[in-house]
Amino acid sequence: MTLPAMRQGRCTVAADGPHVAVPEPRPCPPATAQRRRSFPGAAAELKHLRHWLAGLLPDIPARDDVVTIAVELATNAVRHSATGRGGFFAAEISWRRHPGVLRLAVTDGGAPQGPRWPTGACPLGEGGRGLYLVSALASRTGDYGDHRSRQVWAELPWPAEASPRIGP
Ligand SMILES: Nc1ncnc2c1ncn2[C@@H]1O[C@H](COP(=O)(O)OP(=O)(O)OP(=O)(O)O)[C@@H](O)[C@H]1O
Ligand SMILES: [Mg+2]
């Protein structure tokens, strides 16, 4: 599900990597723990993203969903934003124990238009399947930002006992 109210606000990408300069207009409840890492904007970096997530998240079925979402969002950052033209993207995990939720966010280098979220059945032609998959796996999704930088995020339920190795 997409929350249109989240598709507002601004963030920027610094020369040395993505940096969210302005908080979300509707912040999610405080995270129990957070971890963030920047990657160069190239498809070859996706394997490093996978590896980073595998090192942070315990090996439960939901981890595969998080990795799938992260790869789709990062691929979009590289393909559809300035990230892919010599820029960076940042991946961020935020975890709340109660209620058990994990948010995966990717911040990119911005583009004139934002993500086109699916409104109906899975597109049959080429393209448009990535965000369909993300929406299907996530309980909530959203994006905010503009041509300077944009963050796209997805949340999914995460068991309270399966603490990521990302903080207290
Ligand atoms: N980070 C982004 N910045 C700007 N536009 C985006 C971003 N992510 C997605 N989009 C737009 O939303 C559309 C839908 O994205 P989606 O991932 O569903 O499909 P796709 O990337 O075109 O193809 P694929 O099925 O291979 O993922 C894209 O074609 C693009 O126009
Ligand atoms: Mg895509």
mmCIF file with all atom_site columns, C-alpha atoms and ligand atoms in Angstrom:
data_model
loop_
_atom_site.group_PDB
_atom_site.id
_atom_site.type_symbol
_atom_site.label_atom_id
_atom_site.label_alt_id
_atom_site.label_comp_id
_atom_site.label_asym_id
_atom_site.label_entity_id
_atom_site.label_seq_id
_atom_site.pdbx_PDB_ins_code
_atom_site.Cartn_x
_atom_site.Cartn_y
_atom_site.Cartn_z
_atom_site.occupancy
_atom_site.B_iso_or_equiv
_atom_site.pdbx_formal_charge
_atom_site.auth_seq_id
_atom_site.auth_comp_id
_atom_site.auth_asym_id
_atom_site.auth_atom_id
_atom_site.pdbx_PDB_model_num
ATOM   1   C  CA  . MET A 1 1   ? 0.000  0.000   0.000   1.00 0.00 ? 1   MET A CA  1
ATOM   2   C  CA  . THR A 1 2   ? 1.261  3.457   -0.822  1.00 0.00 ? 2   THR A CA  1
ATOM   3   C  CA  . LEU A 1 3   ? 0.675  6.467   1.340   1.00 0.00 ? 3   LEU A CA  1
ATOM   4   C  CA  . PRO A 1 4   ? 0.405  9.544   -0.896  1.00 0.00 ? 4   PRO A CA  1
ATOM   5   C  CA  . ALA A 1 5   ? 0.955  11.805  2.103   1.00 0.00 ? 5   ALA A CA  1
ATOM   6   C  CA  . MET A 1 6   ? 4.489  10.452  2.350   1.00 0.00 ? 6   MET A CA  1
ATOM   7   C  CA  . ARG A 1 7   ? 5.301  11.541  -1.197  1.00 0.00 ? 7   ARG A CA  1
ATOM   8   C  CA  . GLN A 1 8   ? 6.346  14.990  -0.137  1.00 0.00 ? 8   GLN A CA  1
ATOM   9   C  CA  . GLY A 1 9   ? 9.280  16.689  1.491   1.00 0.00 ? 9   GLY A CA  1
ATOM   10  C  CA  . ARG A 1 10  ? 12.880 17.008  0.472   1.00 0.00 ? 10  ARG A CA  1
ATOM   11  C  CA  . CYS A 1 11  ? 16.223 15.377  0.887   1.00 0.00 ? 11  CYS A CA  1
ATOM   12  C  CA  . THR A 1 12  ? 19.592 16.031  -0.704  1.00 0.00 ? 12  THR A CA  1
ATOM   13  C  CA  . VAL A 1 13  ? 22.628 14.085  -1.813  1.00 0.00 ? 13  VAL A CA  1
ATOM   14  C  CA  . ALA A 1 14  ? 25.979 15.473  -0.733  1.00 0.00 ? 14  ALA A CA  1
ATOM   15  C  CA  . ALA A 1 15  ? 28.974 15.210  -3.029  1.00 0.00 ? 15  ALA A CA  1
ATOM   16  C  CA  . ASP A 1 16  ? 30.458 12.406  -0.963  1.00 0.00 ? 16  ASP A CA  1
ATOM   17  C  CA  . GLY A 1 17  ? 27.254 10.408  -0.706  1.00 0.00 ? 17  GLY A CA  1
ATOM   18  C  CA  . PRO A 1 18  ? 23.549 10.600  -0.050  1.00 0.00 ? 18  PRO A CA  1
ATOM   19  C  CA  . HIS A 1 19  ? 22.435 12.559  2.943   1.00 0.00 ? 19  HIS A CA  1
ATOM   20  C  CA  . VAL A 1 20  ? 18.885 13.143  4.063   1.00 0.00 ? 20  VAL A CA  1
ATOM   21  C  CA  . ALA A 1 21  ? 18.875 16.799  4.993   1.00 0.00 ? 21  ALA A CA  1
ATOM   22  C  CA  . VAL A 1 22  ? 15.203 17.284  5.780   1.00 0.00 ? 22  VAL A CA  1
ATOM   23  C  CA  . PRO A 1 23  ? 13.238 14.824  7.867   1.00 0.00 ? 23  PRO A CA  1
ATOM   24  C  CA  . GLU A 1 24  ? 10.214 13.089  6.484   1.00 0.00 ? 24  GLU A CA  1
ATOM   25  C  CA  . PRO A 1 25  ? 7.019  15.096  6.736   1.00 0.00 ? 25  PRO A CA  1
ATOM   26  C  CA  . ARG A 1 26  ? 5.422  12.267  8.680   1.00 0.00 ? 26  ARG A CA  1
ATOM   27  C  CA  . PRO A 1 27  ? 8.223  10.501  10.527  1.00 0.00 ? 27  PRO A CA  1
ATOM   28  C  CA  . CYS A 1 28  ? 7.780  6.871   11.358  1.00 0.00 ? 28  CYS A CA  1
ATOM   29  C  CA  . PRO A 1 29  ? 7.692  6.078   15.067  1.00 0.00 ? 29  PRO A CA  1
ATOM   30  C  CA  . PRO A 1 30  ? 11.166 6.104   16.646  1.00 0.00 ? 30  PRO A CA  1
ATOM   31  C  CA  . ALA A 1 31  ? 13.293 3.185   15.596  1.00 0.00 ? 31  ALA A CA  1
ATOM   32  C  CA  . THR A 1 32  ? 14.810 0.802   18.109  1.00 0.00 ? 32  THR A CA  1
ATOM   33  C  CA  . ALA A 1 33  ? 17.920 0.687   15.927  1.00 0.00 ? 33  ALA A CA  1
ATOM   34  C  CA  . GLN A 1 34  ? 19.131 2.019   12.607  1.00 0.00 ? 34  GLN A CA  1
ATOM   35  C  CA  . ARG A 1 35  ? 21.958 1.361   10.209  1.00 0.00 ? 35  ARG A CA  1
ATOM   36  C  CA  . ARG A 1 36  ? 22.856 3.161   7.009   1.00 0.00 ? 36  ARG A CA  1
ATOM   37  C  CA  . ARG A 1 37  ? 25.442 2.735   4.288   1.00 0.00 ? 37  ARG A CA  1
ATOM   38  C  CA  . SER A 1 38  ? 26.269 4.493   1.040   1.00 0.00 ? 38  SER A CA  1
ATOM   39  C  CA  . PHE A 1 39  ? 27.110 2.717   -2.197  1.00 0.00 ? 39  PHE A CA  1
ATOM   40  C  CA  . PRO A 1 40  ? 28.384 3.999   -5.544  1.00 0.00 ? 40  PRO A CA  1
ATOM   41  C  CA  . GLY A 1 41  ? 25.628 4.158   -8.138  1.00 0.00 ? 41  GLY A CA  1
ATOM   42  C  CA  . ALA A 1 42  ? 26.457 1.096   -10.191 1.00 0.00 ? 42  ALA A CA  1
ATOM   43  C  CA  . ALA A 1 43  ? 24.695 -2.219  -10.721 1.00 0.00 ? 43  ALA A CA  1
ATOM   44  C  CA  . ALA A 1 44  ? 27.846 -3.999  -9.585  1.00 0.00 ? 44  ALA A CA  1
ATOM   45  C  CA  . GLU A 1 45  ? 27.220 -2.618  -6.095  1.00 0.00 ? 45  GLU A CA  1
ATOM   46  C  CA  . LEU A 1 46  ? 24.064 -4.672  -5.647  1.00 0.00 ? 46  LEU A CA  1
ATOM   47  C  CA  . LYS A 1 47  ? 26.027 -7.683  -4.491  1.00 0.00 ? 47  LYS A CA  1
ATOM   48  C  CA  . HIS A 1 48  ? 27.659 -5.546  -1.799  1.00 0.00 ? 48  HIS A CA  1
ATOM   49  C  CA  . LEU A 1 49  ? 24.206 -4.396  -0.740  1.00 0.00 ? 49  LEU A CA  1
ATOM   50  C  CA  . ARG A 1 50  ? 23.066 -8.009  -0.468  1.00 0.00 ? 50  ARG A CA  1
ATOM   51  C  CA  . HIS A 1 51  ? 26.141 -8.917  1.532   1.00 0.00 ? 51  HIS A CA  1
ATOM   52  C  CA  . TRP A 1 52  ? 25.705 -5.958  3.887   1.00 0.00 ? 52  TRP A CA  1
ATOM   53  C  CA  . LEU A 1 53  ? 22.092 -6.906  4.584   1.00 0.00 ? 53  LEU A CA  1
ATOM   54  C  CA  . ALA A 1 54  ? 22.944 -10.565 5.088   1.00 0.00 ? 54  ALA A CA  1
ATOM   55  C  CA  . GLY A 1 55  ? 25.462 -9.495  7.702   1.00 0.00 ? 55  GLY A CA  1
ATOM   56  C  CA  . LEU A 1 56  ? 22.934 -7.393  9.587   1.00 0.00 ? 56  LEU A CA  1
ATOM   57  C  CA  . LEU A 1 57  ? 19.775 -9.466  9.466   1.00 0.00 ? 57  LEU A CA  1
ATOM   58  C  CA  . PRO A 1 58  ? 19.212 -12.863 11.061  1.00 0.00 ? 58  PRO A CA  1
ATOM   59  C  CA  . ASP A 1 59  ? 18.493 -15.720 8.690   1.00 0.00 ? 59  ASP A CA  1
ATOM   60  C  CA  . ILE A 1 60  ? 14.699 -15.833 8.851   1.00 0.00 ? 60  ILE A CA  1
ATOM   61  C  CA  . PRO A 1 61  ? 12.324 -15.991 5.849   1.00 0.00 ? 61  PRO A CA  1
ATOM   62  C  CA  . ALA A 1 62  ? 11.537 -12.283 6.072   1.00 0.00 ? 62  ALA A CA  1
ATOM   63  C  CA  . ARG A 1 63  ? 15.196 -11.543 5.377   1.00 0.00 ? 63  ARG A CA  1
ATOM   64  C  CA  . ASP A 1 64  ? 14.791 -12.719 1.792   1.00 0.00 ? 64  ASP A CA  1
ATOM   65  C  CA  . ASP A 1 65  ? 11.918 -10.282 1.364   1.00 0.00 ? 65  ASP A CA  1
ATOM   66  C  CA  . VAL A 1 66  ? 14.005 -7.413  2.713   1.00 0.00 ? 66  VAL A CA  1
ATOM   67  C  CA  . VAL A 1 67  ? 16.869 -8.264  0.368   1.00 0.00 ? 67  VAL A CA  1
ATOM   68  C  CA  . THR A 1 68  ? 14.496 -8.517  -2.600  1.00 0.00 ? 68  THR A CA  1
ATOM   69  C  CA  . ILE A 1 69  ? 12.985 -5.126  -1.783  1.00 0.00 ? 69  ILE A CA  1
ATOM   70  C  CA  . ALA A 1 70  ? 16.387 -3.555  -1.282  1.00 0.00 ? 70  ALA A CA  1
ATOM   71  C  CA  . VAL A 1 71  ? 17.685 -4.830  -4.604  1.00 0.00 ? 71  VAL A CA  1
ATOM   72  C  CA  . GLU A 1 72  ? 14.595 -3.592  -6.470  1.00 0.00 ? 72  GLU A CA  1
ATOM   73  C  CA  . LEU A 1 73  ? 14.784 -0.141  -4.890  1.00 0.00 ? 73  LEU A CA  1
ATOM   74  C  CA  . ALA A 1 74  ? 18.534 0.143   -5.384  1.00 0.00 ? 74  ALA A CA  1
ATOM   75  C  CA  . THR A 1 75  ? 18.214 -1.012  -8.992  1.00 0.00 ? 75  THR A CA  1
ATOM   76  C  CA  . ASN A 1 76  ? 15.642 1.709   -9.529  1.00 0.00 ? 76  ASN A CA  1
ATOM   77  C  CA  . ALA A 1 77  ? 17.948 4.267   -7.937  1.00 0.00 ? 77  ALA A CA  1
ATOM   78  C  CA  . VAL A 1 78  ? 20.676 3.346   -10.410 1.00 0.00 ? 78  VAL A CA  1
ATOM   79  C  CA  . ARG A 1 79  ? 18.369 3.115   -13.441 1.00 0.00 ? 79  ARG A CA  1
ATOM   80  C  CA  . HIS A 1 80  ? 15.956 5.952   -12.850 1.00 0.00 ? 80  HIS A CA  1
ATOM   81  C  CA  . SER A 1 81  ? 17.793 8.653   -10.888 1.00 0.00 ? 81  SER A CA  1
ATOM   82  C  CA  . ALA A 1 82  ? 20.993 10.672  -11.012 1.00 0.00 ? 82  ALA A CA  1
ATOM   83  C  CA  . THR A 1 83  ? 22.534 7.974   -8.836  1.00 0.00 ? 83  THR A CA  1
ATOM   84  C  CA  . GLY A 1 84  ? 23.308 5.999   -11.994 1.00 0.00 ? 84  GLY A CA  1
ATOM   85  C  CA  . ARG A 1 85  ? 25.215 8.904   -13.555 1.00 0.00 ? 85  ARG A CA  1
ATOM   86  C  CA  . GLY A 1 86  ? 28.204 8.861   -11.268 1.00 0.00 ? 86  GLY A CA  1
ATOM   87  C  CA  . GLY A 1 87  ? 26.262 9.310   -8.035  1.00 0.00 ? 87  GLY A CA  1
ATOM   88  C  CA  . PHE A 1 88  ? 25.530 7.300   -4.924  1.00 0.00 ? 88  PHE A CA  1
ATOM   89  C  CA  . PHE A 1 89  ? 22.640 5.645   -3.196  1.00 0.00 ? 89  PHE A CA  1
ATOM   90  C  CA  . ALA A 1 90  ? 22.214 5.032   0.505   1.00 0.00 ? 90  ALA A CA  1
ATOM   91  C  CA  . ALA A 1 91  ? 20.453 2.044   2.013   1.00 0.00 ? 91  ALA A CA  1
ATOM   92  C  CA  . GLU A 1 92  ? 19.025 2.358   5.492   1.00 0.00 ? 92  GLU A CA  1
ATOM   93  C  CA  . ILE A 1 93  ? 17.486 -0.173  7.813   1.00 0.00 ? 93  ILE A CA  1
ATOM   94  C  CA  . SER A 1 94  ? 15.311 0.975   10.687  1.00 0.00 ? 94  SER A CA  1
ATOM   95  C  CA  . TRP A 1 95  ? 13.941 -1.559  13.088  1.00 0.00 ? 95  TRP A CA  1
ATOM   96  C  CA  . ARG A 1 96  ? 11.280 -1.189  15.757  1.00 0.00 ? 96  ARG A CA  1
ATOM   97  C  CA  . ARG A 1 97  ? 10.815 -4.002  18.224  1.00 0.00 ? 97  ARG A CA  1
ATOM   98  C  CA  . HIS A 1 98  ? 7.298  -2.992  19.287  1.00 0.00 ? 98  HIS A CA  1
ATOM   99  C  CA  . PRO A 1 99  ? 5.414  -3.234  17.075  1.00 0.00 ? 99  PRO A CA  1
ATOM   100 C  CA  . GLY A 1 100 ? 7.800  -5.429  15.153  1.00 0.00 ? 100 GLY A CA  1
ATOM   101 C  CA  . VAL A 1 101 ? 8.505  -3.551  11.932  1.00 0.00 ? 101 VAL A CA  1
ATOM   102 C  CA  . LEU A 1 102 ? 11.506 -3.238  9.707   1.00 0.00 ? 102 LEU A CA  1
ATOM   103 C  CA  . ARG A 1 103 ? 11.828 -0.359  7.261   1.00 0.00 ? 103 ARG A CA  1
ATOM   104 C  CA  . LEU A 1 104 ? 14.190 -0.494  4.309   1.00 0.00 ? 104 LEU A CA  1
ATOM   105 C  CA  . ALA A 1 105 ? 14.821 2.851   2.631   1.00 0.00 ? 105 ALA A CA  1
ATOM   106 C  CA  . VAL A 1 106 ? 16.918 3.762   -0.382  1.00 0.00 ? 106 VAL A CA  1
ATOM   107 C  CA  . THR A 1 107 ? 17.921 7.372   -0.949  1.00 0.00 ? 107 THR A CA  1
ATOM   108 C  CA  . ASP A 1 108 ? 18.991 8.311   -4.465  1.00 0.00 ? 108 ASP A CA  1
ATOM   109 C  CA  . GLY A 1 109 ? 20.305 11.213  -6.474  1.00 0.00 ? 109 GLY A CA  1
ATOM   110 C  CA  . GLY A 1 110 ? 16.891 12.432  -7.574  1.00 0.00 ? 110 GLY A CA  1
ATOM   111 C  CA  . ALA A 1 111 ? 14.953 12.568  -10.820 1.00 0.00 ? 111 ALA A CA  1
ATOM   112 C  CA  . PRO A 1 112 ? 12.334 14.922  -12.272 1.00 0.00 ? 112 PRO A CA  1
ATOM   113 C  CA  . GLN A 1 113 ? 9.615  12.300  -11.796 1.00 0.00 ? 113 GLN A CA  1
ATOM   114 C  CA  . GLY A 1 114 ? 9.224  9.913   -8.900  1.00 0.00 ? 114 GLY A CA  1
ATOM   115 C  CA  . PRO A 1 115 ? 8.335  6.242   -8.716  1.00 0.00 ? 115 PRO A CA  1
ATOM   116 C  CA  . ARG A 1 116 ? 5.188  5.092   -10.488 1.00 0.00 ? 116 ARG A CA  1
ATOM   117 C  CA  . TRP A 1 117 ? 3.600  2.763   -7.978  1.00 0.00 ? 117 TRP A CA  1
ATOM   118 C  CA  . PRO A 1 118 ? 1.307  0.055   -9.301  1.00 0.00 ? 118 PRO A CA  1
ATOM   119 C  CA  . THR A 1 119 ? -2.395 0.670   -9.106  1.00 0.00 ? 119 THR A CA  1
ATOM   120 C  CA  . GLY A 1 120 ? -3.743 -2.638  -10.334 1.00 0.00 ? 120 GLY A CA  1
ATOM   121 C  CA  . ALA A 1 121 ? -2.678 -6.049  -11.496 1.00 0.00 ? 121 ALA A CA  1
ATOM   122 C  CA  . CYS A 1 122 ? 0.924  -6.921  -12.191 1.00 0.00 ? 122 CYS A CA  1
ATOM   123 C  CA  . PRO A 1 123 ? 2.041  -5.298  -15.473 1.00 0.00 ? 123 PRO A CA  1
ATOM   124 C  CA  . LEU A 1 124 ? 2.416  -7.902  -18.197 1.00 0.00 ? 124 LEU A CA  1
ATOM   125 C  CA  . GLY A 1 125 ? 4.827  -5.978  -20.398 1.00 0.00 ? 125 GLY A CA  1
ATOM   126 C  CA  . GLU A 1 126 ? 8.417  -5.017  -19.808 1.00 0.00 ? 126 GLU A CA  1
ATOM   127 C  CA  . GLY A 1 127 ? 9.020  -2.806  -16.805 1.00 0.00 ? 127 GLY A CA  1
ATOM   128 C  CA  . GLY A 1 128 ? 6.867  -1.806  -13.919 1.00 0.00 ? 128 GLY A CA  1
ATOM   129 C  CA  . ARG A 1 129 ? 7.205  -5.116  -12.143 1.00 0.00 ? 129 ARG A CA  1
ATOM   130 C  CA  . GLY A 1 130 ? 9.784  -4.062  -9.580  1.00 0.00 ? 130 GLY A CA  1
ATOM   131 C  CA  . LEU A 1 131 ? 7.540  -1.799  -7.540  1.00 0.00 ? 131 LEU A CA  1
ATOM   132 C  CA  . TYR A 1 132 ? 4.699  -4.270  -7.954  1.00 0.00 ? 132 TYR A CA  1
ATOM   133 C  CA  . LEU A 1 133 ? 6.872  -6.843  -6.234  1.00 0.00 ? 133 LEU A CA  1
ATOM   134 C  CA  . VAL A 1 134 ? 7.903  -4.363  -3.544  1.00 0.00 ? 134 VAL A CA  1
ATOM   135 C  CA  . SER A 1 135 ? 4.277  -3.456  -2.865  1.00 0.00 ? 135 SER A CA  1
ATOM   136 C  CA  . ALA A 1 136 ? 3.305  -7.107  -2.662  1.00 0.00 ? 136 ALA A CA  1
ATOM   137 C  CA  . LEU A 1 137 ? 6.004  -7.905  -0.114  1.00 0.00 ? 137 LEU A CA  1
ATOM   138 C  CA  . ALA A 1 138 ? 5.647  -4.773  2.002   1.00 0.00 ? 138 ALA A CA  1
ATOM   139 C  CA  . SER A 1 139 ? 2.944  -3.719  4.407   1.00 0.00 ? 139 SER A CA  1
ATOM   140 C  CA  . ARG A 1 140 ? 3.513  -0.011  3.688   1.00 0.00 ? 140 ARG A CA  1
ATOM   141 C  CA  . THR A 1 141 ? 5.504  1.852   1.074   1.00 0.00 ? 141 THR A CA  1
ATOM   142 C  CA  . GLY A 1 142 ? 6.202  5.455   0.229   1.00 0.00 ? 142 GLY A CA  1
ATOM   143 C  CA  . ASP A 1 143 ? 8.573  7.976   -1.219  1.00 0.00 ? 143 ASP A CA  1
ATOM   144 C  CA  . TYR A 1 144 ? 9.439  11.608  -0.842  1.00 0.00 ? 144 TYR A CA  1
ATOM   145 C  CA  . GLY A 1 145 ? 11.893 13.998  -2.400  1.00 0.00 ? 145 GLY A CA  1
ATOM   146 C  CA  . ASP A 1 146 ? 12.418 15.653  -5.773  1.00 0.00 ? 146 ASP A CA  1
ATOM   147 C  CA  . HIS A 1 147 ? 14.912 16.104  -8.595  1.00 0.00 ? 147 HIS A CA  1
ATOM   148 C  CA  . ARG A 1 148 ? 17.732 16.671  -6.077  1.00 0.00 ? 148 ARG A CA  1
ATOM   149 C  CA  . SER A 1 149 ? 17.218 13.482  -4.119  1.00 0.00 ? 149 SER A CA  1
ATOM   150 C  CA  . ARG A 1 150 ? 14.469 11.066  -3.299  1.00 0.00 ? 150 ARG A CA  1
ATOM   151 C  CA  . GLN A 1 151 ? 13.927 8.394   -0.691  1.00 0.00 ? 151 GLN A CA  1
ATOM   152 C  CA  . VAL A 1 152 ? 11.840 5.329   -1.449  1.00 0.00 ? 152 VAL A CA  1
ATOM   153 C  CA  . TRP A 1 153 ? 10.965 3.074   1.442   1.00 0.00 ? 153 TRP A CA  1
ATOM   154 C  CA  . ALA A 1 154 ? 9.094  -0.077  2.337   1.00 0.00 ? 154 ALA A CA  1
ATOM   155 C  CA  . GLU A 1 155 ? 8.097  -1.557  5.672   1.00 0.00 ? 155 GLU A CA  1
ATOM   156 C  CA  . LEU A 1 156 ? 7.302  -5.118  6.561   1.00 0.00 ? 156 LEU A CA  1
ATOM   157 C  CA  . PRO A 1 157 ? 6.475  -6.982  9.735   1.00 0.00 ? 157 PRO A CA  1
ATOM   158 C  CA  . TRP A 1 158 ? 9.517  -8.219  11.591  1.00 0.00 ? 158 TRP A CA  1
ATOM   159 C  CA  . PRO A 1 159 ? 9.406  -10.587 14.575  1.00 0.00 ? 159 PRO A CA  1
ATOM   160 C  CA  . ALA A 1 160 ? 10.290 -8.857  17.844  1.00 0.00 ? 160 ALA A CA  1
ATOM   161 C  CA  . GLU A 1 161 ? 12.611 -11.693 18.832  1.00 0.00 ? 161 GLU A CA  1
ATOM   162 C  CA  . ALA A 1 162 ? 14.641 -11.570 15.597  1.00 0.00 ? 162 ALA A CA  1
ATOM   163 C  CA  . SER A 1 163 ? 16.859 -8.611  16.468  1.00 0.00 ? 163 SER A CA  1
ATOM   164 C  CA  . PRO A 1 164 ? 18.922 -7.331  13.585  1.00 0.00 ? 164 PRO A CA  1
ATOM   165 C  CA  . ARG A 1 165 ? 22.592 -6.876  14.443  1.00 0.00 ? 165 ARG A CA  1
ATOM   166 C  CA  . ILE A 1 166 ? 22.239 -3.136  14.143  1.00 0.00 ? 166 ILE A CA  1
ATOM   167 C  CA  . GLY A 1 167 ? 22.031 -1.718  17.585  1.00 0.00 ? 167 GLY A CA  1
ATOM   168 C  CA  . PRO A 1 168 ? 20.794 -2.185  21.154  1.00 0.00 ? 168 PRO A CA  1
HETATM 169 N  N1  . LIG B 2 .   ? 13.986 5.963   -7.557  1.00 0.00 ? 1   LIG B N1  1
HETATM 170 C  C1  . LIG B 2 .   ? 13.236 6.335   -8.617  1.00 0.00 ? 1   LIG B C1  1
HETATM 171 N  N2  . LIG B 2 .   ? 13.351 7.595   -9.126  1.00 0.00 ? 1   LIG B N2  1
HETATM 172 C  C2  . LIG B 2 .   ? 12.590 8.001   -10.182 1.00 0.00 ? 1   LIG B C2  1
HETATM 173 N  N3  . LIG B 2 .   ? 11.703 7.217   -10.814 1.00 0.00 ? 1   LIG B N3  1
HETATM 174 C  C3  . LIG B 2 .   ? 11.551 5.969   -10.356 1.00 0.00 ? 1   LIG B C3  1
HETATM 175 C  C4  . LIG B 2 .   ? 12.303 5.456   -9.245  1.00 0.00 ? 1   LIG B C4  1
HETATM 176 N  N4  . LIG B 2 .   ? 11.918 4.182   -9.033  1.00 0.00 ? 1   LIG B N4  1
HETATM 177 C  C5  . LIG B 2 .   ? 10.986 3.921   -9.951  1.00 0.00 ? 1   LIG B C5  1
HETATM 178 N  N5  . LIG B 2 .   ? 10.765 4.967   -10.760 1.00 0.00 ? 1   LIG B N5  1
HETATM 179 C  C6  . LIG B 2 .   ? 9.770  5.052   -11.853 1.00 0.00 ? 1   LIG B C6  1
HETATM 180 O  O1  . LIG B 2 .   ? 8.738  4.139   -11.567 1.00 0.00 ? 1   LIG B O1  1
HETATM 181 C  C7  . LIG B 2 .   ? 8.613  3.212   -12.635 1.00 0.00 ? 1   LIG B C7  1
HETATM 182 C  C8  . LIG B 2 .   ? 8.203  1.867   -12.120 1.00 0.00 ? 1   LIG B C8  1
HETATM 183 O  O2  . LIG B 2 .   ? 9.301  1.254   -11.429 1.00 0.00 ? 1   LIG B O2  1
HETATM 184 P  P1  . LIG B 2 .   ? 9.428  -0.322  -11.448 1.00 0.00 ? 1   LIG B P1  1
HETATM 185 O  O3  . LIG B 2 .   ? 10.607 -0.690  -10.629 1.00 0.00 ? 1   LIG B O3  1
HETATM 186 O  O4  . LIG B 2 .   ? 8.114  -0.906  -11.065 1.00 0.00 ? 1   LIG B O4  1
HETATM 187 O  O5  . LIG B 2 .   ? 9.662  -0.688  -12.981 1.00 0.00 ? 1   LIG B O5  1
HETATM 188 P  P2  . LIG B 2 .   ? 10.973 -0.562  -13.864 1.00 0.00 ? 1   LIG B P2  1
HETATM 189 O  O6  . LIG B 2 .   ? 12.156 -0.213  -13.021 1.00 0.00 ? 1   LIG B O6  1
HETATM 190 O  O7  . LIG B 2 .   ? 10.655 0.375   -14.987 1.00 0.00 ? 1   LIG B O7  1
HETATM 191 O  O8  . LIG B 2 .   ? 11.149 -2.016  -14.480 1.00 0.00 ? 1   LIG B O8  1
HETATM 192 P  P3  . LIG B 2 .   ? 11.423 -3.389  -13.681 1.00 0.00 ? 1   LIG B P3  1
HETATM 193 O  O9  . LIG B 2 .   ? 10.189 -4.189  -13.863 1.00 0.00 ? 1   LIG B O9  1
HETATM 194 O  O10 . LIG B 2 .   ? 12.624 -3.956  -14.374 1.00 0.00 ? 1   LIG B O10 1
HETATM 195 O  O11 . LIG B 2 .   ? 11.699 -3.050  -12.255 1.00 0.00 ? 1   LIG B O11 1
HETATM 196 C  C9  . LIG B 2 .   ? 9.931  3.256   -13.380 1.00 0.00 ? 1   LIG B C9  1
HETATM 197 O  O12 . LIG B 2 .   ? 9.797  2.892   -14.738 1.00 0.00 ? 1   LIG B O12 1
HETATM 198 C  C10 . LIG B 2 .   ? 10.360 4.701   -13.214 1.00 0.00 ? 1   LIG B C10 1
HETATM 199 O  O13 . LIG B 2 .   ? 9.725  5.513   -14.163 1.00 0.00 ? 1   LIG B O13 1
HETATM 200 MG MG  . MG  B 3 .   ? 12.567 -1.392  -11.298 1.00 0.00 ? 2   MG  B MG  1
#
